[in-house]
XYZ file of C-alpha atoms in Angstrom:
781
model
C -0.643 -13.984 -40.574
C -1.060 -17.748 -40.096
C 0.963 -19.331 -37.357
C 4.159 -21.011 -38.534
C 6.569 -23.449 -36.984
C 10.307 -23.639 -37.467
C 11.718 -26.862 -38.997
C 13.162 -27.875 -35.664
C 9.749 -27.417 -34.089
C 7.951 -29.524 -36.687
C 10.399 -32.332 -36.007
C 9.691 -32.154 -32.306
C 6.820 -34.063 -30.750
C 4.580 -32.306 -28.289
C 5.639 -34.918 -25.767
C 9.064 -33.282 -25.784
C 8.034 -29.643 -25.426
C 5.112 -27.374 -26.290
C 5.248 -25.947 -29.781
C 5.447 -22.164 -29.677
C 3.729 -20.579 -32.646
C 5.877 -18.310 -34.801
C 4.209 -15.011 -35.600
C 7.141 -13.058 -37.019
C 7.328 -9.287 -36.935
C 10.119 -7.067 -38.211
C 11.890 -4.777 -35.761
C 14.047 -2.212 -37.517
C 16.266 0.330 -35.785
C 19.328 2.169 -37.075
C 19.321 0.177 -40.303
C 19.244 -3.217 -38.556
C 16.255 -5.514 -38.981
C 15.564 -8.325 -36.553
C 12.803 -10.871 -37.116
C 11.091 -11.447 -33.809
C 9.020 -14.614 -33.923
C 7.721 -14.497 -30.375
C 6.905 -10.883 -29.515
C 3.240 -11.886 -29.621
C 3.755 -13.471 -26.197
C 3.781 -9.945 -24.735
C -0.037 -9.733 -24.991
C -0.748 -10.567 -21.363
C -4.541 -10.435 -21.736
C -4.600 -12.709 -24.790
C -6.111 -16.124 -23.917
C -3.691 -17.745 -26.397
C -0.735 -16.329 -24.454
C -2.093 -17.518 -21.114
C -2.821 -20.947 -22.585
C 0.691 -21.179 -23.996
C 2.294 -20.221 -20.663
C 0.173 -22.755 -18.827
C 1.140 -25.409 -21.382
C 4.835 -24.608 -20.890
C 4.350 -24.819 -17.153
C 2.514 -28.131 -17.352
C 5.214 -29.588 -19.603
C 7.977 -28.465 -17.251
C 6.210 -29.984 -14.259
C 5.678 -33.216 -16.181
C 9.350 -33.355 -17.159
C 10.319 -32.884 -13.523
C 7.783 -35.290 -12.063
C 10.484 -37.896 -11.375
C 12.066 -35.372 -8.997
C 8.943 -35.014 -6.841
C 10.320 -37.241 -4.036
C 13.609 -35.313 -4.053
C 11.753 -32.004 -3.938
C 9.830 -33.206 -0.911
C 13.077 -34.331 0.730
C 14.713 -30.955 0.105
C 11.655 -29.116 1.400
C 11.659 -31.302 4.514
C 15.367 -30.597 5.047
C 14.856 -26.820 4.853
C 11.856 -27.066 7.138
C 13.663 -29.425 9.507
C 16.608 -27.058 9.906
C 14.411 -24.023 10.506
C 13.003 -23.035 13.872
C 9.510 -22.336 12.588
C 8.205 -20.747 15.767
C 10.698 -17.976 16.377
C 11.088 -14.279 17.214
C 13.276 -11.438 16.061
C 15.377 -9.476 18.539
C 13.240 -6.517 19.683
C 14.172 -2.983 18.599
C 13.178 0.008 20.669
C 11.373 3.066 19.324
C 9.822 5.559 21.693
C 8.177 3.828 24.643
C 7.943 0.437 22.979
C 10.035 -2.554 21.916
C 9.018 -3.857 18.482
C 9.570 -7.357 17.096
C 8.199 -9.931 14.679
C 7.495 -13.559 15.369
C 6.656 -16.595 13.303
C 4.499 -19.583 14.190
C 4.911 -23.113 12.910
C 2.476 -23.786 10.084
C 1.926 -20.118 9.251
C 3.349 -18.505 6.106
C 3.866 -14.947 7.305
C 5.251 -13.007 10.296
C 3.204 -11.489 13.112
C 4.212 -7.984 14.217
C 3.952 -7.092 17.904
C 5.434 -4.946 20.669
C 5.792 -4.630 24.423
C 6.244 -1.502 26.536
C 9.728 -0.397 27.610
C 10.433 -0.507 31.346
C 11.611 3.105 31.376
C 13.822 5.671 29.653
C 17.009 3.738 30.473
C 15.722 0.388 29.216
C 18.036 -0.139 26.215
C 18.652 -3.882 26.472
C 16.033 -6.035 24.714
C 14.429 -8.872 26.601
C 15.471 -12.426 25.836
C 12.282 -13.779 24.276
C 11.759 -17.523 24.151
C 10.161 -18.911 20.976
C 6.690 -20.244 21.607
C 6.455 -18.678 25.051
C 3.975 -15.861 25.757
C 5.530 -12.398 25.798
C 4.380 -10.524 28.915
C 2.540 -7.368 27.961
C 2.528 -8.174 24.241
C 0.334 -6.017 22.019
C -0.456 -7.404 18.577
C 0.076 -4.894 15.771
C -0.467 -6.810 12.537
C -0.844 -10.489 11.739
C 0.137 -10.893 8.100
C -1.461 -14.347 8.028
C -4.853 -12.812 8.747
C -4.292 -10.100 6.130
C -3.309 -12.737 3.549
C -6.390 -14.910 4.001
C -8.173 -15.526 0.698
C -5.239 -14.360 -1.440
C -2.776 -16.428 -3.469
C -0.162 -13.692 -3.031
C 0.517 -11.264 -0.217
C 3.249 -8.689 0.389
C 3.665 -5.897 2.911
C 5.038 -2.671 1.407
C 4.797 -0.198 4.293
C 4.615 -0.564 8.082
C 4.943 2.397 10.427
C 3.717 3.390 13.878
C 2.844 6.959 14.763
C 5.179 8.832 17.102
C 2.675 8.636 19.972
C 2.290 4.889 19.416
C -1.471 4.945 18.892
C -1.840 4.227 15.170
C -0.385 1.727 12.705
C 0.071 2.423 9.016
C 0.189 -0.654 6.747
C 0.132 -1.086 2.972
C -0.423 -4.445 1.239
C -0.217 -5.977 -2.237
C -2.284 -9.071 -3.073
C -1.383 -9.415 -6.759
C 2.406 -9.178 -6.945
C 2.366 -6.064 -9.134
C 3.794 -3.832 -6.385
C 0.694 -1.627 -6.143
C -0.180 -1.304 -2.447
C -3.367 -0.296 -0.650
C -2.607 1.896 2.372
C -4.695 1.733 5.547
C -4.429 3.038 9.124
C -5.264 1.022 12.241
C -6.320 2.314 15.635
C -4.134 0.267 17.978
C -6.468 0.773 20.921
C -9.383 -0.922 19.148
C -7.548 -2.987 16.528
C -9.901 -1.600 13.875
C -8.869 0.093 10.657
C -9.916 3.723 10.252
C -11.849 4.898 7.173
C -8.603 6.282 5.682
C -7.622 4.267 2.594
C -5.340 5.104 -0.334
C -5.004 2.750 -3.275
C -2.146 2.176 -5.727
C 0.665 3.473 -3.550
C 4.341 2.535 -3.775
C 6.230 1.051 -0.808
C 7.650 3.343 1.860
C 4.703 5.293 3.300
C 5.272 6.927 6.722
C 3.723 9.091 9.414
C 4.914 12.611 10.053
C 6.102 13.004 13.672
C 2.879 14.807 14.628
C 0.952 11.648 13.712
C -1.643 13.667 11.819
C -0.190 13.315 8.355
C 0.984 10.476 6.148
C 3.516 10.919 3.365
C 3.312 8.351 0.588
C 4.448 7.740 -2.994
C 2.656 6.908 -6.214
C 4.085 5.533 -9.445
C 3.667 6.570 -13.061
C 2.673 4.303 -15.954
C 6.216 2.914 -16.019
C 5.976 1.881 -12.339
C 8.399 4.670 -11.378
C 7.836 6.339 -7.971
C 7.582 9.974 -9.021
C 5.129 11.773 -6.754
C 5.089 12.430 -3.008
C 1.677 13.035 -1.446
C 0.517 14.207 1.978
C -2.637 12.713 3.457
C -4.281 14.184 6.538
C -5.910 11.591 8.773
C -9.676 11.684 8.720
C -9.918 13.223 5.254
C -10.735 11.513 1.942
C -7.794 10.577 -0.268
C -9.225 12.868 -2.953
C -8.150 15.791 -0.742
C -4.536 14.608 -0.532
C -1.916 17.221 -1.356
C 0.744 16.701 -4.015
C 3.974 17.653 -2.240
C 6.595 16.839 -4.842
C 6.699 15.664 -8.454
C 9.704 14.611 -10.517
C 8.938 14.743 -14.251
C 12.341 13.483 -15.419
C 11.711 9.809 -16.195
C 15.258 8.832 -15.214
C 14.669 9.633 -11.529
C 13.052 7.585 -8.774
C 11.705 9.391 -5.724
C 11.661 8.354 -2.061
C 10.509 9.953 1.170
C 11.734 9.446 4.718
C 12.504 10.903 8.125
C 15.955 11.654 9.504
C 16.974 9.461 12.424
C 16.979 12.573 14.586
C 13.331 13.026 13.516
C 14.126 16.678 12.989
C 13.786 16.621 9.201
C 11.513 15.111 6.610
C 13.564 14.119 3.571
C 12.764 13.617 -0.091
C 15.474 11.815 -2.013
C 15.543 11.274 -5.734
C 18.062 9.695 -8.014
C 18.814 8.325 -11.423
C 21.504 5.710 -11.883
C 24.153 8.481 -11.962
C 22.688 11.611 -10.332
C 20.896 12.343 -7.065
C 19.280 15.172 -5.132
C 17.932 15.643 -1.577
C 15.290 17.975 -0.142
C 14.617 18.820 3.524
C 11.729 20.135 5.586
C 11.601 20.669 9.354
C 9.411 17.845 10.639
C 7.534 20.102 13.056
C 6.158 21.899 9.985
C 4.860 19.002 7.829
C 2.691 21.262 5.669
C 5.623 23.515 4.806
C 7.751 23.642 1.669
C 10.679 21.291 1.109
C 13.961 22.922 0.070
C 16.797 21.430 -1.937
C 20.060 20.674 -0.121
C 22.424 20.602 -3.104
C 20.942 21.175 -6.569
C 21.540 18.220 -8.838
C 24.588 18.094 -11.057
C 24.631 15.504 -13.820
C 26.836 12.597 -12.803
C 27.065 13.601 -9.133
C 25.534 11.309 -6.506
C 25.158 12.194 -2.861
C 23.312 11.219 0.302
C 22.508 13.361 3.330
C 22.508 12.409 7.016
C 21.566 14.897 9.732
C 23.860 14.839 12.777
C 24.357 16.851 15.957
C 28.083 16.909 16.614
C 30.086 18.173 19.552
C 31.044 21.755 18.771
C 34.709 20.856 19.190
C 34.424 18.520 16.174
C 33.063 21.183 13.866
C 35.658 23.369 12.199
C 34.722 27.045 12.407
C 35.664 27.407 8.748
C 33.021 24.868 7.799
C 30.357 26.998 9.427
C 31.348 30.296 7.894
C 30.087 29.666 4.346
C 27.658 31.081 3.476
C 27.545 33.797 6.162
C 23.755 33.557 6.474
C 24.107 30.202 8.178
C 25.121 29.445 11.725
C 27.441 31.987 13.347
C 29.569 29.901 15.745
C 30.311 31.398 19.132
C 33.886 32.178 19.952
C 33.794 30.019 23.073
C 32.646 26.380 22.975
C 30.744 25.338 26.070
C 31.102 21.757 27.397
C 28.456 19.481 25.848
C 27.591 22.033 23.180
C 26.538 20.580 19.809
C 26.120 21.791 16.251
C 23.519 20.837 13.649
C 25.340 19.579 10.568
C 24.666 17.551 7.461
C 27.020 14.694 6.680
C 27.152 14.451 2.904
C 28.623 11.471 1.093
C 29.296 12.442 -2.533
C 31.323 11.525 -5.597
C 32.072 14.921 -7.101
C 35.705 14.572 -8.162
C 35.838 11.519 -5.891
C 35.193 8.267 -7.762
C 34.931 6.189 -4.581
C 33.119 9.020 -2.723
C 34.223 11.255 0.120
C 32.462 12.344 3.305
C 32.088 16.034 4.149
C 30.257 17.964 6.865
C 28.325 21.165 6.315
C 25.911 23.282 8.327
C 22.221 22.822 7.622
C 21.263 25.426 5.025
C 18.729 28.032 6.073
C 15.676 28.611 3.866
C 16.809 30.226 0.639
C 20.315 28.735 0.844
C 21.894 25.494 -0.332
C 24.987 23.538 0.590
C 28.251 24.383 -1.131
C 30.165 21.085 -0.991
C 33.378 22.721 -2.148
C 33.324 24.840 1.009
C 32.390 21.938 3.306
C 34.839 20.246 5.657
C 36.278 16.985 4.362
C 35.794 14.335 7.039
C 36.879 11.192 5.167
C 38.810 11.883 1.993
C 38.573 9.935 -1.245
C 40.634 6.762 -1.327
C 41.095 4.710 -4.522
C 41.138 1.509 -2.447
C 38.126 2.238 -0.227
C 34.595 2.679 -1.541
C 32.593 4.730 0.982
C 28.984 3.521 0.931
C 27.113 5.283 3.712
C 27.048 6.983 7.083
C 24.511 6.832 9.923
C 24.261 9.232 12.850
C 22.771 8.980 16.312
C 22.968 11.150 19.398
C 25.983 9.213 20.660
C 27.926 7.866 17.690
C 28.434 7.783 13.940
C 28.778 4.637 11.847
C 30.622 4.580 8.539
C 29.927 1.884 5.946
C 32.513 1.140 3.292
C 34.110 -1.575 1.183
C 37.739 -2.613 0.975
C 39.260 -5.705 -0.624
C 35.869 -6.943 -1.911
C 34.505 -7.094 1.662
C 31.903 -4.782 3.226
C 32.927 -3.200 6.526
C 31.597 -0.950 9.295
C 33.401 1.453 11.614
C 32.152 3.445 14.572
C 33.000 6.865 15.988
C 31.889 7.652 19.540
C 30.596 11.159 20.225
C 30.569 10.767 24.008
C 33.078 9.635 26.588
C 32.300 6.793 29.018
C 30.804 9.315 31.463
C 28.312 10.393 28.821
C 29.617 13.905 28.105
C 30.484 15.206 24.659
C 34.021 14.619 23.510
C 36.093 15.258 20.436
C 34.978 12.112 18.685
C 37.851 9.787 19.507
C 36.486 6.299 20.063
C 37.263 4.491 23.309
C 37.345 1.153 21.513
C 40.614 -0.733 21.224
C 40.505 -2.147 17.636
C 42.961 -0.754 15.127
C 41.914 2.254 13.116
C 40.597 1.620 9.630
C 43.573 0.821 7.397
C 44.080 3.055 4.367
C 41.270 5.430 5.359
C 42.229 9.075 5.096
C 40.652 11.270 7.788
C 41.993 14.831 7.523
C 40.257 15.874 10.721
C 42.233 14.532 13.668
C 39.093 14.443 15.818
C 37.433 11.944 13.457
C 38.860 8.568 14.433
C 36.627 5.745 13.199
C 37.268 2.266 14.559
C 36.597 -0.767 12.374
C 34.387 -3.570 13.712
C 35.677 -6.969 12.649
C 35.298 -10.593 13.663
C 38.654 -11.565 12.191
C 37.462 -13.770 9.332
C 38.821 -13.360 5.794
C 35.309 -13.728 4.353
C 32.712 -12.068 6.569
C 29.857 -9.598 6.461
C 29.634 -7.118 9.327
C 26.877 -4.524 9.503
C 26.410 -2.104 12.393
C 22.741 -1.243 12.776
C 22.057 2.216 14.162
C 18.835 2.227 16.157
C 16.808 5.238 17.221
C 18.478 8.573 17.875
C 18.810 8.204 21.663
C 20.030 4.593 21.698
C 23.360 4.319 23.550
C 24.502 1.062 21.987
C 24.760 -0.518 18.557
C 23.419 -3.756 17.159
C 26.025 -5.443 14.992
C 25.077 -8.165 12.548
C 27.700 -10.719 11.572
C 27.623 -13.651 9.195
C 29.779 -15.587 6.756
C 29.256 -18.468 4.364
C 29.597 -20.856 7.325
C 28.413 -18.687 10.248
C 24.660 -18.318 10.791
C 23.401 -14.760 11.023
C 24.380 -13.419 14.455
C 23.276 -10.243 16.196
C 25.426 -8.614 18.879
C 24.864 -5.725 21.245
C 27.967 -3.577 20.842
C 29.127 -1.129 23.501
C 30.616 1.753 21.547
C 32.756 3.034 24.433
C 34.357 -0.274 25.435
C 34.050 -2.329 22.274
C 32.414 -5.138 24.268
C 30.099 -7.444 22.287
C 27.256 -9.468 23.733
C 25.542 -12.046 21.532
C 21.818 -11.381 21.479
C 20.782 -14.067 19.016
C 22.219 -16.401 16.426
C 20.085 -17.830 13.675
C 19.137 -21.294 14.921
C 19.955 -24.221 12.631
C 18.254 -27.367 13.856
C 19.643 -30.841 13.421
C 23.119 -30.380 14.849
C 24.754 -27.932 12.476
C 28.513 -27.600 13.026
C 30.235 -24.737 11.191
C 33.501 -26.662 11.533
C 32.169 -29.144 8.958
C 32.351 -26.467 6.249
C 35.018 -24.213 4.808
C 35.185 -21.040 2.713
C 37.855 -19.511 0.488
C 38.603 -16.681 -1.919
C 40.029 -17.480 -5.374
C 41.016 -15.087 -8.169
C 40.384 -15.657 -11.851
C 42.113 -13.738 -14.641
C 39.778 -12.040 -17.116
C 40.425 -11.622 -20.833
C 41.990 -8.188 -20.278
C 44.147 -9.361 -17.374
C 41.871 -8.088 -14.589
C 41.821 -10.275 -11.480
C 38.235 -11.261 -10.582
C 37.418 -12.526 -7.067
C 35.521 -15.766 -6.536
C 34.095 -16.846 -3.175
C 33.657 -20.556 -2.479
C 32.084 -22.625 0.294
C 31.903 -26.409 0.625
C 31.520 -29.276 3.060
C 34.964 -30.488 4.127
C 34.308 -34.234 4.062
C 32.763 -34.056 0.579
C 35.676 -32.391 -1.235
C 39.043 -34.137 -1.252
C 42.072 -31.889 -1.720
C 45.329 -32.540 -3.522
C 46.827 -31.899 -6.953
C 44.588 -33.177 -9.763
C 46.364 -35.145 -12.426
C 47.361 -32.986 -15.406
C 45.906 -29.763 -13.959
C 47.492 -26.377 -13.328
C 46.142 -26.368 -9.782
C 48.161 -25.697 -6.683
C 48.210 -28.104 -3.766
C 45.231 -26.398 -2.159
C 42.810 -27.317 -4.934
C 40.499 -30.351 -4.942
C 42.065 -33.610 -6.015
C 39.182 -34.292 -8.368
C 36.517 -32.070 -9.926
C 33.561 -31.427 -7.657
C 30.011 -30.591 -8.697
C 29.719 -26.805 -8.479
C 27.007 -24.138 -8.607
C 28.421 -20.825 -9.880
C 26.316 -17.774 -9.033
C 26.694 -14.279 -10.487
C 24.896 -10.953 -10.745
C 27.110 -8.075 -11.913
C 24.912 -4.977 -12.259
C 23.815 -1.761 -10.504
C 26.953 -1.784 -8.324
C 25.255 -4.474 -6.213
C 27.697 -6.559 -4.216
C 27.187 -10.179 -3.210
C 28.703 -10.396 0.258
C 29.308 -13.555 2.311
C 26.030 -14.852 3.698
C 24.723 -17.970 5.387
C 21.906 -19.985 3.824
C 19.947 -22.851 5.324
C 18.685 -24.142 1.932
C 22.257 -24.127 0.602
C 23.240 -26.740 3.217
C 21.256 -29.366 1.322
C 23.491 -28.797 -1.689
C 26.738 -28.660 0.278
C 25.870 -31.857 2.140
C 25.486 -33.623 -1.221
C 28.964 -32.562 -2.261
C 28.220 -29.435 -4.267
C 30.629 -26.517 -4.011
C 28.861 -23.148 -4.041
C 30.766 -20.312 -5.702
C 30.078 -16.637 -6.355
C 31.769 -14.881 -9.269
C 32.182 -11.247 -8.208
C 32.184 -9.952 -11.767
C 32.506 -6.375 -12.954
C 29.238 -4.462 -12.962
C 28.883 -5.218 -9.263
C 30.427 -3.081 -6.554
C 32.722 -5.483 -4.725
C 35.941 -3.726 -5.766
C 34.721 -0.116 -5.766
C 33.051 2.281 -8.168
C 35.529 1.580 -10.989
C 34.517 -2.095 -10.781
C 30.947 -1.022 -11.494
C 31.867 1.401 -14.250
C 33.901 -1.299 -15.989
C 30.808 -3.519 -16.226
C 28.089 -1.166 -17.489
C 27.140 0.715 -20.667
C 29.821 0.190 -23.340
C 31.848 -1.993 -20.964
C 29.001 -4.439 -20.233
C 30.661 -7.307 -22.079
C 33.223 -7.422 -19.255
C 30.492 -8.743 -16.958
C 29.865 -11.741 -19.184
C 33.471 -12.505 -20.081
C 34.408 -12.209 -16.387
C 31.826 -14.861 -15.537
C 33.129 -17.154 -18.267
C 36.690 -16.543 -17.021
C 35.612 -17.503 -13.485
C 34.028 -20.699 -14.753
C 37.116 -21.599 -16.754
C 39.382 -20.815 -13.808
C 37.413 -23.169 -11.587
C 37.589 -25.893 -14.227
C 41.270 -25.338 -15.065
C 42.334 -25.394 -11.416
C 40.484 -28.601 -10.659
C 37.626 -27.252 -8.578
C 35.114 -28.574 -11.081
C 34.657 -29.591 -14.714
C 32.355 -28.328 -17.443
C 30.077 -31.351 -17.104
C 29.864 -30.742 -13.343
C 29.098 -27.007 -13.250
C 25.754 -25.175 -13.237
C 25.496 -21.410 -13.775
C 22.962 -19.519 -11.666
C 21.699 -15.934 -11.864
C 18.495 -13.954 -11.387
C 17.109 -10.747 -12.901
C 20.191 -8.895 -14.228
C 22.050 -12.049 -13.204
C 19.728 -13.905 -15.563
C 20.999 -11.670 -18.357
C 24.512 -12.584 -17.199
C 24.051 -16.355 -17.361
C 22.057 -16.073 -20.590
C 24.836 -14.119 -22.282
C 27.478 -16.476 -20.850
C 25.558 -19.423 -22.281
C 25.750 -17.924 -25.764
C 29.466 -17.141 -25.306
C 30.511 -20.499 -23.870
C 27.719 -23.104 -23.968
C 30.290 -25.874 -23.576
C 31.362 -24.559 -20.150
C 28.218 -25.477 -18.221
C 26.103 -28.580 -17.690
C 23.118 -26.452 -16.724
C 21.903 -22.874 -16.450
C 19.385 -21.731 -13.821
C 17.938 -18.325 -14.744
C 15.495 -16.658 -12.339
C 13.235 -13.856 -13.633
C 15.964 -13.297 -16.257
C 16.445 -9.983 -18.093
C 17.195 -11.818 -21.331
C 15.285 -9.638 -23.817
C 17.038 -6.479 -22.685
C 17.353 -4.822 -26.100
C 13.633 -5.051 -26.826
C 12.872 -3.568 -23.412
C 15.407 -0.750 -23.720
C 13.953 0.197 -27.123
C 10.487 0.822 -25.665
C 10.302 3.854 -23.331
C 6.673 3.047 -22.475
C 7.691 -0.109 -20.619
C 8.274 -0.063 -16.859
C 11.789 1.033 -15.887
C 13.131 1.518 -19.427
C 14.036 5.207 -19.284
C 15.489 4.928 -15.780
C 17.628 2.021 -17.002
C 19.258 3.884 -19.892
C 21.981 5.108 -17.518
C 22.818 1.474 -16.755
C 22.625 -0.159 -20.198
C 22.638 2.761 -22.614
C 19.919 4.201 -24.854
C 19.650 2.004 -27.961
C 16.556 3.881 -29.134
C 18.451 7.076 -29.938
C 22.078 5.931 -30.149
C 23.014 3.537 -32.988
C 26.322 2.607 -31.321
C 24.537 1.573 -28.139
C 22.037 -0.388 -30.229
C 24.813 -2.263 -32.037
C 26.637 -2.974 -28.779
C 23.557 -4.340 -26.997
C 22.583 -6.261 -30.126
C 25.934 -8.062 -29.852
C 25.299 -9.518 -26.393
C 21.601 -9.711 -25.475
C 20.722 -13.385 -24.905
C 17.465 -13.519 -26.862
C 18.848 -12.197 -30.139
C 22.073 -14.199 -29.928
C 20.810 -17.736 -29.476
C 22.552 -19.754 -32.188
C 20.466 -21.294 -34.974
C 21.457 -24.745 -33.749
C 21.448 -24.726 -29.961
C 21.272 -28.475 -29.502
C 24.721 -28.319 -27.875
C 23.512 -25.848 -25.210
C 23.391 -26.939 -21.568
C 20.108 -27.777 -19.878
C 18.286 -24.540 -19.045
C 15.558 -23.792 -16.509
C 14.053 -20.304 -16.558
C 11.665 -19.237 -13.805
C 9.411 -16.188 -13.856
C 6.205 -14.649 -12.507
C 3.191 -13.512 -14.501
C 2.777 -10.254 -12.549
C 6.438 -9.249 -12.471
C 6.675 -5.503 -13.162
C 10.483 -5.325 -13.189
C 11.409 -8.065 -15.639
C 8.230 -8.867 -17.531
C 7.327 -12.561 -17.876
C 7.526 -12.181 -21.670
C 11.333 -11.979 -21.594
C 12.014 -15.527 -20.331
C 8.942 -16.782 -22.226
C 10.350 -15.516 -25.559
C 13.858 -16.709 -24.696
C 12.745 -20.236 -23.867
C 10.618 -20.364 -27.026
C 13.607 -19.367 -29.151
C 15.887 -21.809 -27.328
C 13.447 -24.666 -27.806
C 13.017 -23.814 -31.475
C 16.799 -23.976 -31.897
C 16.957 -27.383 -30.229
C 18.192 -26.366 -26.768
C 17.014 -28.417 -23.771
C 15.224 -25.463 -22.169
C 12.109 -25.224 -20.025
C 10.022 -22.502 -18.389
C 8.411 -22.474 -14.956
C 6.043 -19.568 -14.347
C 4.129 -18.544 -11.241
C 0.785 -17.148 -12.345
C 0.159 -15.301 -9.038
C 3.459 -13.687 -8.108
C 5.804 -10.792 -8.826
C 9.521 -10.168 -9.281
C 10.426 -11.699 -5.931
C 8.581 -14.911 -6.719
C 5.924 -16.543 -4.572
C 4.974 -15.110 -1.193
C 4.995 -16.935 2.106
C 7.938 -18.847 3.545
C 6.596 -22.359 2.856
C 5.807 -21.463 -0.757
C 9.284 -19.959 -1.075
C 10.848 -23.154 0.287
C 8.873 -25.176 -2.255
C 10.210 -22.978 -5.045
C 13.782 -23.354 -3.780
C 13.321 -27.119 -3.501
C 12.112 -27.248 -7.110
C 15.173 -25.362 -8.352
C 17.645 -27.269 -6.208
C 16.186 -30.629 -7.267
C 16.699 -29.584 -10.882
C 20.320 -28.597 -10.133
C 20.980 -31.938 -8.437
C 19.445 -33.769 -11.392
C 21.672 -31.897 -13.853
C 24.704 -32.806 -11.758
C 23.656 -36.478 -11.509
C 23.145 -36.179 -7.767
C 19.396 -36.669 -7.658
C 19.770 -40.009 -5.928
C 22.210 -38.790 -3.287
């Protein structure tokens, strides 16, 4: 069929935007026919497609050429605030302390280690950036590995238990296919062992003789676990596990105790775990709890003081552990801590003995440790020899709590923590011996994460940040609650957190649901008072401020308070940064997620619009001073919101946006489609799902005349395997044809995460932020 142009395209000069050829095809499902003019852009190997993408890119760069000085300024600001030669805080494993360091002028980290002083050396050295580290042994220099490649990513990095070999897997295309190699750390040379096309997450078995790794199917789904024996060709590798159900992703790991190898698999709504004693790596894995549709669970191996383990929890089934009648001091029990959502929407935590071969866990007979609470979403548990850490969410804030398993003298106790902080509010713990203590820094908007190290480690590392507090890492004494600051993210140039402020607002959605919004701004750039004629309270800005509204709203992912160096350049120019915690995310618990997926997905988009209108109505901003921002599923969000309320935003920034979702969900041969049906629905087989998705997907719902749409910048990557480049390419073509001021920027050598290397990433951020400032008429500030 000859190429055709829409009337709006024929009226447009090529100086304004590239003309995208129309090659219409009919797509008919469930009695509905949609004319797709731009599906031809999916042909990645077609020279016409590549030429068109390059023309779009060239036009976008030309349109933004006037912002080149601003982009350089923004890049220089990010670079100037960043300590380029720096080191991470070392983490101990075995006889070594491991860390990464960066060097000014180099794109990628360097991985290294130094030997521990002895078995009681549990406090990391204070390493000075740029100073030699005594006894340092270089493990892997990513800069060397990346030489000669436009893209580089590390997918696996593991050291053998005896510390003599390094496993590393790299991707140089951005398509998330990694080549696995093994390095002899004594010589620094790679061994002949090489496995191509692996997924991330490869690891050594504790004996150091075997490697477990994953491969993906044609849809890029990790579905097979393999075992490779060092010194043998990859053709001899043994298939350990295969999951044929296309809804499930597979992962492999090692328990923190290093006693069990674990295979975990899950769809969006169902999960299953398998165990194998790690001292028998060639043995057969056994299932812990056979999958039940709609039931999710995770498993953590723990060794608890016998006094904490209820005898009743060890009596079912009788073939398991037979507890002695007398508990000896210091005696422990092997248990599995299982976090599950069977009849517990927000999950509950139970303990159960480790099933013997031929047996499985019976959760109904397990001991409830932390009961279900409608106001607390349990998210995880980690175990070590000396303590347990519980991760959960309450009031739209992520939290961590610790339970000591030893008393200050080091002997086993009943689990009562010695720390002083108040017990977790609203958390039901039926077992009196389980007394978790919440770790908090006392801020209304904060992110606190307790990092459990290796099994024997006596202390915790606690990460803390907020919108105004740089990432900080503390050494936390579980017994006393004492915190010692190990490192705070350096911000050069005299950063003062007192110059900035943060706040939580609540918008009201169409159905009356209250939706949280987080905001951060620079104090001297936003003047407060009551705006004339507004419904704002006294605490709102006196005049509308320029504002960047970010949202995601999918997969139960939560956007917690976090500090950002690049964001400072926006705040210092007077922009307020806001996050709309819309339904579909997990900020308010599992129900918050359920109310923003499948047949409730529209709530995600209307919530975002409600947040934008709330911020405008209360005087925080105005429609001509607000830019919407979202990436991936968040790109779907801002795309749908643009169709719903184009008048609400001055601009829309959409990163790797999932804007052609219906087309993707109709094709089970595409990467991720079948696994995503539990999130979006199956429009291929269900006409109601088709009609529902057809009503909101951004690509199909662009209005015929979109000249009133806000300015739109879509960014993507040619080798993205998660959201294919064709989605934003088609969307921008349709927007341009309908008269919308839209443009496309595509990286031809990158994947879903964008460009690789920190300087390249800063350049990309500078490009996007310069565009935002231009939209908000702040390019000259």
